CSV table of C-alpha atoms in Angstrom, one decimal:
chain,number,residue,atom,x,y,z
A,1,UNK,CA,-33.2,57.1,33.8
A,2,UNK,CA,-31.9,53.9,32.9
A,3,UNK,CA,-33.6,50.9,33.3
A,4,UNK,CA,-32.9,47.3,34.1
A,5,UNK,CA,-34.9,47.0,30.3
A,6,UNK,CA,-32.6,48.9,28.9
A,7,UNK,CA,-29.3,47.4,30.2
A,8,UNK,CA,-30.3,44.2,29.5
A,9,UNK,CA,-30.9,45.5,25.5
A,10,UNK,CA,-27.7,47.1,25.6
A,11,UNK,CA,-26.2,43.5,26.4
A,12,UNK,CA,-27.9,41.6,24.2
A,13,UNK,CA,-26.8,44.0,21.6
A,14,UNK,CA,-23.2,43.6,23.1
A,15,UNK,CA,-23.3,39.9,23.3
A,16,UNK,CA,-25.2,40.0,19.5
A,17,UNK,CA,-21.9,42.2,18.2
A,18,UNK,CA,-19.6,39.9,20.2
A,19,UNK,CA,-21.3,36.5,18.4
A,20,UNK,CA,-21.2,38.3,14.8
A,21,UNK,CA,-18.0,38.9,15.2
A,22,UNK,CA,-17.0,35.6,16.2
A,23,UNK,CA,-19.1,34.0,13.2
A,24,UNK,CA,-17.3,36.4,10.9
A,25,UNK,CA,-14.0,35.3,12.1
A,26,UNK,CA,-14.9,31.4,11.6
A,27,UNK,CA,-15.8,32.1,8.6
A,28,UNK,CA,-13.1,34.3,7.4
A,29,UNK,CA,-10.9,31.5,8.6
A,30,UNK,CA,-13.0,28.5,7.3
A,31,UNK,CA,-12.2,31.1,3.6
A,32,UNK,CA,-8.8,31.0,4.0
A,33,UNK,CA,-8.1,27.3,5.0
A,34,UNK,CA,-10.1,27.0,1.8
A,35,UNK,CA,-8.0,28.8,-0.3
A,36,UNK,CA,-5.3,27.4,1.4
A,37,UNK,CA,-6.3,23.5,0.2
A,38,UNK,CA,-7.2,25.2,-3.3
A,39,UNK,CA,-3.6,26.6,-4.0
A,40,UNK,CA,-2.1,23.1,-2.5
A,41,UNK,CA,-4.1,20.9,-4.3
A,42,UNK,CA,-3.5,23.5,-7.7
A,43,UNK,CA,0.2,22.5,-6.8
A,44,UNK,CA,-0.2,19.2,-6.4
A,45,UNK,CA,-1.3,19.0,-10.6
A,46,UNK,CA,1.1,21.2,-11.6
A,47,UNK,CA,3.9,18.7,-9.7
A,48,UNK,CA,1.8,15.7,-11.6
A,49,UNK,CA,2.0,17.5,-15.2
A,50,UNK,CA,5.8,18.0,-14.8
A,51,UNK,CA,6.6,14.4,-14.0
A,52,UNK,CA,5.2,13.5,-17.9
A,53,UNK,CA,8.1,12.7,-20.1
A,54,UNK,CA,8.9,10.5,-22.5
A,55,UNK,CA,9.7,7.8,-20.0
A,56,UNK,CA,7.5,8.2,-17.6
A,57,UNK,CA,3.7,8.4,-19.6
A,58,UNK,CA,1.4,8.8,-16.9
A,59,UNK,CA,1.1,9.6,-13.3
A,60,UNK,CA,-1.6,9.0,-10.5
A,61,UNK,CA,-1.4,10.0,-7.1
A,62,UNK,CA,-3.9,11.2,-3.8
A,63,UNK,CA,-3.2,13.4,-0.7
A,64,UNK,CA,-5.2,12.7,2.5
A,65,UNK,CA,-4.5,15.0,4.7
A,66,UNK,CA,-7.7,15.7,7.5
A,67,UNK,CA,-5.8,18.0,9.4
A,68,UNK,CA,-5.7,20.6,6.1
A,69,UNK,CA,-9.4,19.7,4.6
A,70,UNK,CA,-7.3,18.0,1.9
A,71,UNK,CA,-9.0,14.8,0.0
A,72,UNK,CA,-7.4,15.2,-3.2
A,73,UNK,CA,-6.6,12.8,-6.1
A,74,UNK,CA,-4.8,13.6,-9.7
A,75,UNK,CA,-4.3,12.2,-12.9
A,76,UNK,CA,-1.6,13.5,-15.6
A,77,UNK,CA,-0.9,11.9,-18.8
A,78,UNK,CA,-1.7,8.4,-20.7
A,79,UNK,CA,-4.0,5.4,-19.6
A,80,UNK,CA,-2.7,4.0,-23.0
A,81,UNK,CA,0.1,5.0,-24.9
A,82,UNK,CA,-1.1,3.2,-28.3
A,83,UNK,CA,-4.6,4.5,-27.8
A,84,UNK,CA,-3.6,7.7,-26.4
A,85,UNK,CA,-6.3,7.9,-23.7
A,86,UNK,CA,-5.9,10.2,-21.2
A,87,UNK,CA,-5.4,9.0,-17.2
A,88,UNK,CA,-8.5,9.5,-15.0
A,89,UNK,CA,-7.4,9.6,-10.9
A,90,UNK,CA,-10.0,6.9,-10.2
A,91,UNK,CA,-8.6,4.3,-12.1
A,92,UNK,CA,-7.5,1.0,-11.3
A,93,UNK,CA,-3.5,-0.4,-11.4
A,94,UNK,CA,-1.8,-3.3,-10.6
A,95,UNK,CA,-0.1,-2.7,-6.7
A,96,UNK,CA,2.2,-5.1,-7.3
A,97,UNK,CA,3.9,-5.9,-3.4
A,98,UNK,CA,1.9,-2.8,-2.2
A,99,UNK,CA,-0.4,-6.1,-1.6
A,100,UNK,CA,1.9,-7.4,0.9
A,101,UNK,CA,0.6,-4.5,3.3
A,102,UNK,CA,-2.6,-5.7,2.8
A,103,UNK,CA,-1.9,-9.5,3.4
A,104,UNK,CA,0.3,-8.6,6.6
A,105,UNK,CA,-2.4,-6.8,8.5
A,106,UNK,CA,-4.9,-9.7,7.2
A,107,UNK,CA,-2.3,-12.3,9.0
A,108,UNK,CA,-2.6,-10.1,11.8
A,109,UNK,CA,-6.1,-9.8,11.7
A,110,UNK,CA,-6.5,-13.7,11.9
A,111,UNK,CA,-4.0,-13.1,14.9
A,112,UNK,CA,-6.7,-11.1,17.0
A,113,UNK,CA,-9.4,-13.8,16.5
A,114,UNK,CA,-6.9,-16.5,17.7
A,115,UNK,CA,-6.9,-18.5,14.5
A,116,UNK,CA,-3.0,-18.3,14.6
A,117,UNK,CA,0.1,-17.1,16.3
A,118,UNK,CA,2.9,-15.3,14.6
A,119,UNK,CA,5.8,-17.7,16.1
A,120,UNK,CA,3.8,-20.8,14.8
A,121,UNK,CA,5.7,-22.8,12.3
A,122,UNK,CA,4.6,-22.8,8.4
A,123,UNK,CA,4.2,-26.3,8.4
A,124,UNK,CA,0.9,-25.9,10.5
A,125,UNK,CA,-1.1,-24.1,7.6
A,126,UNK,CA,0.5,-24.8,4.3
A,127,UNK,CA,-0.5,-28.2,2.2
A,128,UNK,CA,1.5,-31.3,2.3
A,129,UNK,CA,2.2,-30.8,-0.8
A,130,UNK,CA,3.7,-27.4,-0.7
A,131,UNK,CA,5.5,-28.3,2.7
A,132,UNK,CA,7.2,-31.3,0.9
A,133,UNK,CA,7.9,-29.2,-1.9
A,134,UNK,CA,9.9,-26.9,0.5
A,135,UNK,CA,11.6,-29.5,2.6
A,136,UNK,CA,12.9,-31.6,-0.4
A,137,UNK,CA,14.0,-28.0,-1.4
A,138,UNK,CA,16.0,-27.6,1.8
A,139,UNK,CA,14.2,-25.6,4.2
A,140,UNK,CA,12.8,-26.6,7.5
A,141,UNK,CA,9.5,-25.4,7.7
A,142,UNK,CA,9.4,-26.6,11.4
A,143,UNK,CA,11.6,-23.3,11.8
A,144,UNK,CA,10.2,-21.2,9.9
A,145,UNK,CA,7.4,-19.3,11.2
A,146,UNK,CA,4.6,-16.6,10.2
A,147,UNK,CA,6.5,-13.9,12.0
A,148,UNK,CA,9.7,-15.0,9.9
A,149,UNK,CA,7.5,-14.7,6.6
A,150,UNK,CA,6.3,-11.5,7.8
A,151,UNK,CA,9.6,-9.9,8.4
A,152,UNK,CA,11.3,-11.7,5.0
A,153,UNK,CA,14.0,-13.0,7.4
A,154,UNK,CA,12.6,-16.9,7.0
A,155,UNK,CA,16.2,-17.4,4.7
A,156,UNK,CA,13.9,-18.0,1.3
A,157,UNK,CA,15.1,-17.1,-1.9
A,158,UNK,CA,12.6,-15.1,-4.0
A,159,UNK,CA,11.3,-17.3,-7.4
A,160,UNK,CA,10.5,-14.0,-9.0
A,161,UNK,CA,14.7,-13.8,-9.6
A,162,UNK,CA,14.3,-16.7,-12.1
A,163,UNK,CA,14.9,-15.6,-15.4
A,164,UNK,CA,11.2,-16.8,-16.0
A,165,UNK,CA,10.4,-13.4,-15.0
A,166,UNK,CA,12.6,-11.4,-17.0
A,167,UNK,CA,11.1,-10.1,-20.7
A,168,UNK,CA,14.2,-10.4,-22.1
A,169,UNK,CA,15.1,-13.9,-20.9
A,170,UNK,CA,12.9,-16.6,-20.5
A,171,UNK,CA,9.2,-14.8,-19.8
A,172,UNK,CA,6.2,-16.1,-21.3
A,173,UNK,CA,3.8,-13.1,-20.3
A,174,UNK,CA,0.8,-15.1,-21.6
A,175,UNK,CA,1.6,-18.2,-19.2
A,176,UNK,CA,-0.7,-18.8,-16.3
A,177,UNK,CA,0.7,-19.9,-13.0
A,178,UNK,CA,0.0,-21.4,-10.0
A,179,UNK,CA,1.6,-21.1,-6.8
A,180,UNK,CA,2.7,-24.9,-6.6
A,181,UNK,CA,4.3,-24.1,-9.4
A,182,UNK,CA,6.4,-20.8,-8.1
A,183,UNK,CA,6.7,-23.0,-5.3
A,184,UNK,CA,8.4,-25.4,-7.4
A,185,UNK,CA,10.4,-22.8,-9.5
A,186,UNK,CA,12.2,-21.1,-6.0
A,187,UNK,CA,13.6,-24.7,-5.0
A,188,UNK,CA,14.5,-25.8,-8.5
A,189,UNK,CA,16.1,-22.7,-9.0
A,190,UNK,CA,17.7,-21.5,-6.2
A,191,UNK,CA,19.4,-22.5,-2.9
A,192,UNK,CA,18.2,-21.5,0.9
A,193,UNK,CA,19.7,-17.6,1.7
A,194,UNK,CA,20.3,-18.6,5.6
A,195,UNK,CA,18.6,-20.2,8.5
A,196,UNK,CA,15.3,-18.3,9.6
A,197,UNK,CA,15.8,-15.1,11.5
A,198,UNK,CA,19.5,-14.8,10.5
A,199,UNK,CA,18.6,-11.9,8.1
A,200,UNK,CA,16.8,-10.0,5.8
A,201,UNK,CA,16.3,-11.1,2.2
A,202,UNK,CA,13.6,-9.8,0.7
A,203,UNK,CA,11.5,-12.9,-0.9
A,204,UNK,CA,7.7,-12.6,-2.6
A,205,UNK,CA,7.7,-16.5,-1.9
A,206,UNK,CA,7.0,-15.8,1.9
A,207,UNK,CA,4.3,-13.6,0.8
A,208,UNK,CA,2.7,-16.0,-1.5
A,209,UNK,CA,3.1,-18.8,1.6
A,210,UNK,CA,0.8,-16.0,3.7
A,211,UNK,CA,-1.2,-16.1,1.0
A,212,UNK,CA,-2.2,-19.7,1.2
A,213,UNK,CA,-2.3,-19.5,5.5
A,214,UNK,CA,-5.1,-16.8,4.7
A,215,UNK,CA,-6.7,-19.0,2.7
A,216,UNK,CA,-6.4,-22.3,4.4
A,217,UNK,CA,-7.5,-20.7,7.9
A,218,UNK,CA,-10.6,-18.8,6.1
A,219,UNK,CA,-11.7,-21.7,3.8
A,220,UNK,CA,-12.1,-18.4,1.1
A,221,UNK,CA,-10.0,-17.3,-1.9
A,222,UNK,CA,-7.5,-15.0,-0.3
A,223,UNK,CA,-10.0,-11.6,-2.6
A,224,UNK,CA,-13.0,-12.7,-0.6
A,225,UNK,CA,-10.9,-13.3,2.8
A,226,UNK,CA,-9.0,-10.0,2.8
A,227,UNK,CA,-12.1,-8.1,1.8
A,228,UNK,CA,-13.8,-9.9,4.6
A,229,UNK,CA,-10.9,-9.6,7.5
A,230,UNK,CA,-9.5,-6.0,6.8
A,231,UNK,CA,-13.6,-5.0,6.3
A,232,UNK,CA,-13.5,-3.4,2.9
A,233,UNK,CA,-16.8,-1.7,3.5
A,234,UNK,CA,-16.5,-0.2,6.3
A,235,UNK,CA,-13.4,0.9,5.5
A,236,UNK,CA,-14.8,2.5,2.1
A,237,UNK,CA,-12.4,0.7,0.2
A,238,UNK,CA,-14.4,0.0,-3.4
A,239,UNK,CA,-11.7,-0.1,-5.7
A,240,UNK,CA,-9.1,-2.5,-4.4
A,241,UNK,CA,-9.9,-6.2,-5.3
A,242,UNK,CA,-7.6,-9.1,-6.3
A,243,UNK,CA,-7.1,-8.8,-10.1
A,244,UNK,CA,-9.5,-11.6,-12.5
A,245,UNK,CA,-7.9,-11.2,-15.3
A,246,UNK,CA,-11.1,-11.4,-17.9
A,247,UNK,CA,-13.1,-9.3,-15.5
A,248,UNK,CA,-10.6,-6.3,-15.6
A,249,UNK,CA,-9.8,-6.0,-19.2
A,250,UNK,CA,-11.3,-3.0,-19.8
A,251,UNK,CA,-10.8,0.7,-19.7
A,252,UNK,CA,-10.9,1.2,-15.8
A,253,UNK,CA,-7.5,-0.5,-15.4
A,254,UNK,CA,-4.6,1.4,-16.9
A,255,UNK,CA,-1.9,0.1,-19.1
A,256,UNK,CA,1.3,-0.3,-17.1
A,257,UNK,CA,4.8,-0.6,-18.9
A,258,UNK,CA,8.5,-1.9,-18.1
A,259,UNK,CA,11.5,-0.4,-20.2
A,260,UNK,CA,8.7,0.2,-22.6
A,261,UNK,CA,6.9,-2.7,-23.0
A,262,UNK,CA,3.5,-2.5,-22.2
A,263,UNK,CA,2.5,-5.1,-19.7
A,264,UNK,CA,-1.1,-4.7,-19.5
A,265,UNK,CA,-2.1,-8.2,-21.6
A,266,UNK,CA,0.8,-10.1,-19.0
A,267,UNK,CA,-1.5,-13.2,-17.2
A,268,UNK,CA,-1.5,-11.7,-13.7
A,269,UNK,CA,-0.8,-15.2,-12.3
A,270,UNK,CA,2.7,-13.6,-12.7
A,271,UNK,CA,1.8,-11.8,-9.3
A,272,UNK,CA,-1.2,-13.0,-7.8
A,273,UNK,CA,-0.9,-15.0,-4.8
A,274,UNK,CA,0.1,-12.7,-2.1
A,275,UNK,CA,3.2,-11.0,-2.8
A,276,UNK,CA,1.0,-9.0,-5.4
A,277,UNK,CA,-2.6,-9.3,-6.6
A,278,UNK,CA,-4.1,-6.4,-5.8
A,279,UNK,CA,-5.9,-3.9,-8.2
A,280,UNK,CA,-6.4,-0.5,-6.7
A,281,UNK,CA,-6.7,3.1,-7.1
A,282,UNK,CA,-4.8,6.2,-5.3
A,283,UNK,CA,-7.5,7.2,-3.6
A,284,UNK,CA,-8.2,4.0,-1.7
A,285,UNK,CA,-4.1,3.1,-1.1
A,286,UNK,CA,-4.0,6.7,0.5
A,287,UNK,CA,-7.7,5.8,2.6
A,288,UNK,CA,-6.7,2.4,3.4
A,289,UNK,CA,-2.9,3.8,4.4
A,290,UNK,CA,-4.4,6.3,6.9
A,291,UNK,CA,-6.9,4.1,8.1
A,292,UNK,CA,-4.5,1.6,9.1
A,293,UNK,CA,-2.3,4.2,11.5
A,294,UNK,CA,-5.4,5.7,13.2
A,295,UNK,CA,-6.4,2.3,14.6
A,296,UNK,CA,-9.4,1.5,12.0
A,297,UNK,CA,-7.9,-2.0,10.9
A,298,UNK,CA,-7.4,-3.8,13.6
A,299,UNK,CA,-9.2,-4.2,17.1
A,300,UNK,CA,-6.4,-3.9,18.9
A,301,UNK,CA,-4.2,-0.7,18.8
A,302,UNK,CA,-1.7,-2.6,20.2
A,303,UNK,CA,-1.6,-4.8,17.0
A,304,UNK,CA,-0.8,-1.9,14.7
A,305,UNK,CA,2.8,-1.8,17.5
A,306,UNK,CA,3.3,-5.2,17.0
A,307,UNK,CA,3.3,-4.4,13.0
A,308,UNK,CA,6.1,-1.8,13.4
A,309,UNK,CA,8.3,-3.4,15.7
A,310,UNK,CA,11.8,-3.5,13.8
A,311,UNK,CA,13.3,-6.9,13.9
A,312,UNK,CA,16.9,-7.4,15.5
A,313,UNK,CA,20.1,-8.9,13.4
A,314,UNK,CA,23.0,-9.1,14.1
A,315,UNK,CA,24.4,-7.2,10.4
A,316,UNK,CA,22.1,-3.9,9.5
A,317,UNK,CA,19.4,-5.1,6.9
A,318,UNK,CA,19.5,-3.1,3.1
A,319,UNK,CA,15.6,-2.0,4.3
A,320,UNK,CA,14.3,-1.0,7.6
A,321,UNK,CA,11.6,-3.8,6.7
A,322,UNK,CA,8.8,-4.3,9.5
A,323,UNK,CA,5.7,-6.6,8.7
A,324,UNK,CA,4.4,-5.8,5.5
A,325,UNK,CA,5.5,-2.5,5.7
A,326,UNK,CA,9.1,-0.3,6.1
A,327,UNK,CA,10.3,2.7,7.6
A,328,UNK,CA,12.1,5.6,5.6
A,329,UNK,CA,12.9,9.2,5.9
A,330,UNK,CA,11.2,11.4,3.2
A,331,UNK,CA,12.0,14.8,3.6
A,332,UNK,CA,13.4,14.4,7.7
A,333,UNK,CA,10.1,13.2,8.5
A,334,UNK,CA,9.8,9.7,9.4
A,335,UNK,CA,7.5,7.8,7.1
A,336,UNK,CA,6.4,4.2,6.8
A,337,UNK,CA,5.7,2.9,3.4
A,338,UNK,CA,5.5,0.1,0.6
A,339,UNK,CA,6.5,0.8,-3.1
A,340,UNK,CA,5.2,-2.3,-5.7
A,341,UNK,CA,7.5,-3.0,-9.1
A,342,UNK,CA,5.6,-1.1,-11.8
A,343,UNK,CA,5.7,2.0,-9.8
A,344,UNK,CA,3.2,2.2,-6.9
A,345,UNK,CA,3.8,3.9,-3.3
A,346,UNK,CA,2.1,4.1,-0.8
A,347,UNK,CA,3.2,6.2,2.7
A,348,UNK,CA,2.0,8.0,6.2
A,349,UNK,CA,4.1,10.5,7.8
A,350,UNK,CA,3.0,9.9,11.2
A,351,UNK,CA,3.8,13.4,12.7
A,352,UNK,CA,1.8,15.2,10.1
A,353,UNK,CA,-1.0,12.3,10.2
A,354,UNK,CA,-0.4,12.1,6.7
A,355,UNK,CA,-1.1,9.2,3.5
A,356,UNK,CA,0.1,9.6,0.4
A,357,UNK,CA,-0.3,7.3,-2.6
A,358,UNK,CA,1.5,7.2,-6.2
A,359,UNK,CA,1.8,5.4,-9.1
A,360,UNK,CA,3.7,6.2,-12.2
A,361,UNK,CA,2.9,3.9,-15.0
A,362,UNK,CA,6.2,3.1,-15.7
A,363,UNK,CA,8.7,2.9,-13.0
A,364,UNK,CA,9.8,6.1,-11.5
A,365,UNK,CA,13.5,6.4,-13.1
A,366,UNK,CA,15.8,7.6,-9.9
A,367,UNK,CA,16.4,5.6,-6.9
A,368,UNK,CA,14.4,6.2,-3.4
A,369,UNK,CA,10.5,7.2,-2.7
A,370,UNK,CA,7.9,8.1,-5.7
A,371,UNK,CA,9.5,11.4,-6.6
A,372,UNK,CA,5.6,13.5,-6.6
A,373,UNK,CA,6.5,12.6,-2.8
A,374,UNK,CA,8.7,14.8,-1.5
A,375,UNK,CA,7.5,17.3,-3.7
A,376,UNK,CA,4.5,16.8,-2.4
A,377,UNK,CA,5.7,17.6,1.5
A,378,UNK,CA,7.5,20.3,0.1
A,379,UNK,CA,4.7,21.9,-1.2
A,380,UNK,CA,3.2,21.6,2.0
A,381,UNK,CA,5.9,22.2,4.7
A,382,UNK,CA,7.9,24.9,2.2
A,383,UNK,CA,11.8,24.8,3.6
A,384,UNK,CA,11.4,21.0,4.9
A,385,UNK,CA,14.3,19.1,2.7
């Protein structure tokens, strides 16, 4: 006779099997994604190692990738060619314009509390001093505005083209600047490009303008105001700061060169006021990078839109340049990304909700996107060109 006892033992039994099996299955699968981020991230190295060469001395760069469990960062080759240390991933590099990512969403930032309006013009938030410096120089800074800055279509000319800035010509790498005088050194040595919004012409002297609105507007140093408005903290950003140049002489920051020269001893006044500045790691480029797309920077999401919106000419711009950031194609996916001038990338793919970041101590030597990059995506998405 079977008995209403029994059945229900049978069940549980069946219902016990049916769980186990589940559980085995998770696991099994939890395995083989494992395995699966293992052999990527065992890639990823191997694509570091081969970039070494001669040229090219060291290489840094971090995947986040959530949607494959993968939170990796890499080091390959030399912190220091003359000491011949060896890169560690968590060190610390000069971002060069990579910072102008950061100082765009900090603008933006000071947009959401009100403190100013993209279409207001320059003249609102810079010093006399600087705004007299720019009018005797030949630009209205009545028509220029913060959006026009942000876009680099406010028709500046960018001082860093002064042969003051070229090893081989006139730099004193030791020389400390300030930005009155790169201020100075764009109208003494060049001419207005076009009238604002006419075009695109890439200028580190807007940048270095946003710069002084952040700090003008904050009452900080524009470190402690960017830390403060893109909330470093909670963000779990704790290796990106603006560079102090006796602080991070040490071992944690890496030696960077250009055509060979080693730039690590140049006074980073050369780069400091907005257009660069920044000291950061891969690991924190790649967190901040995917932070900023899944609506973690700003309050609004509709602020992040407003970032990406592609400004309208009347010619095609040379770069797809929106504020603080620009749009490629890296292997046909759609990518948005900012490379700095000693070789640092960042980019998020956003259909595969995707950051990469890269830096190669000295430049990368072909044309187009860090090349660990696309080998990267490759590596991931095999067949994807």
């Amino acid at each position: 006779m079977i008995t209403f006892a029994k059945l229900c033992h049978k069940g549980f039994y069946k219902a016990t099997s049916l769980l186990s099996f589940l559980l085995l299955a998770i696991t099994a699968c939890h395995q083989n994604q494992r395995s699966d981020a293992e052999r990527l991230v065992s890639r990823f190295q191997e694509i570091l190692e081969k970039e070494i060469t001669a040229e090219v001395p060291g290489v840094l760069a971090s995947v986040y990738y959530p949607e494959k469990g993968i939170y990796w960062s890499g080091a390959a080759g030399m912190a220091d060619m003359a000491a011949q240390t060896h890169l560690r991933a968590e060190q610390v590099f000069r971002t060069a314009s990579v910072t102008k990512t950061f100082v765009a969403a900090a603008i933006l930032r000071l947009w959401e509390e009100g403190r100013l309006q993209p279409d207001d013009p320059i003249n609102k938030y810079i010093s006399e001093e600087h705004n007299k410096i720019l009018v005797d120089g030949g630009y209205d800074t009545y028509a220029i505005s913060i959006r026009n800055l942000l876009y680099h279509n406010a028709g500046l000319a960018d001082h860093t083209n002064s042969a003051r800035y070229i090893p081989e010509e006139e730099m004193d790498p030791s020389h400390i600047w300030t930005r009155t005088e790169q201020l100075i050194e764009l109208v003494t040595r060049f001419k207005p490009l076009s009238k604002p919004g006419e075009k695109f012409t890439y200028s580190d002297s807007g940048y270095i303008l946003l710069g002084e609105v952040i700090e003008n507007l904050t009452g900080q140093t524009l470190n402690d105001a960017i830390i403060k408005l893109l909330d470093f903290e909670r963000l779990g950003l704790h290796h990106t700061y603006f560079e102090n140049y006796e602080l991070h002489m040490n071992d944690n920051r890496i030696h960077q060169y250009y055509q060979g020269i080693d730039t690590y001893a140049f006074h980073p006044s050369l780069d400091l006021f907005g257009g660069g500045g920044l000291l950061s790691n891969c690991s924190d480029l790649a967190l901040f990078c995917h932070a900023l797309f899944n609506h973690k920077v700003f309050r609004y999401e509709s602020t992040l839109d407003t970032m990406l919106v592609p400004a309208s000419y009347r010619e095609a711009p040379g770069m797809d340049y929106r504020m603080g950031i620009y749009r490629v194609v890296i292997n046909d996916k759609e990518a948005f990304t900012h490379t700095g001038f000693f070789g640092t990338q960042l980019a998020y793919f956003p259909e595969l909700n995707l950051s990469i970041a890269a830096n190669y101590s000295q430049r990368w030597p072909i044309s187009g996107p860090a090349p660990v990059i696309p080998e990267f995506i490759a590596a991931l998405y095999p067949g994807m060109n």
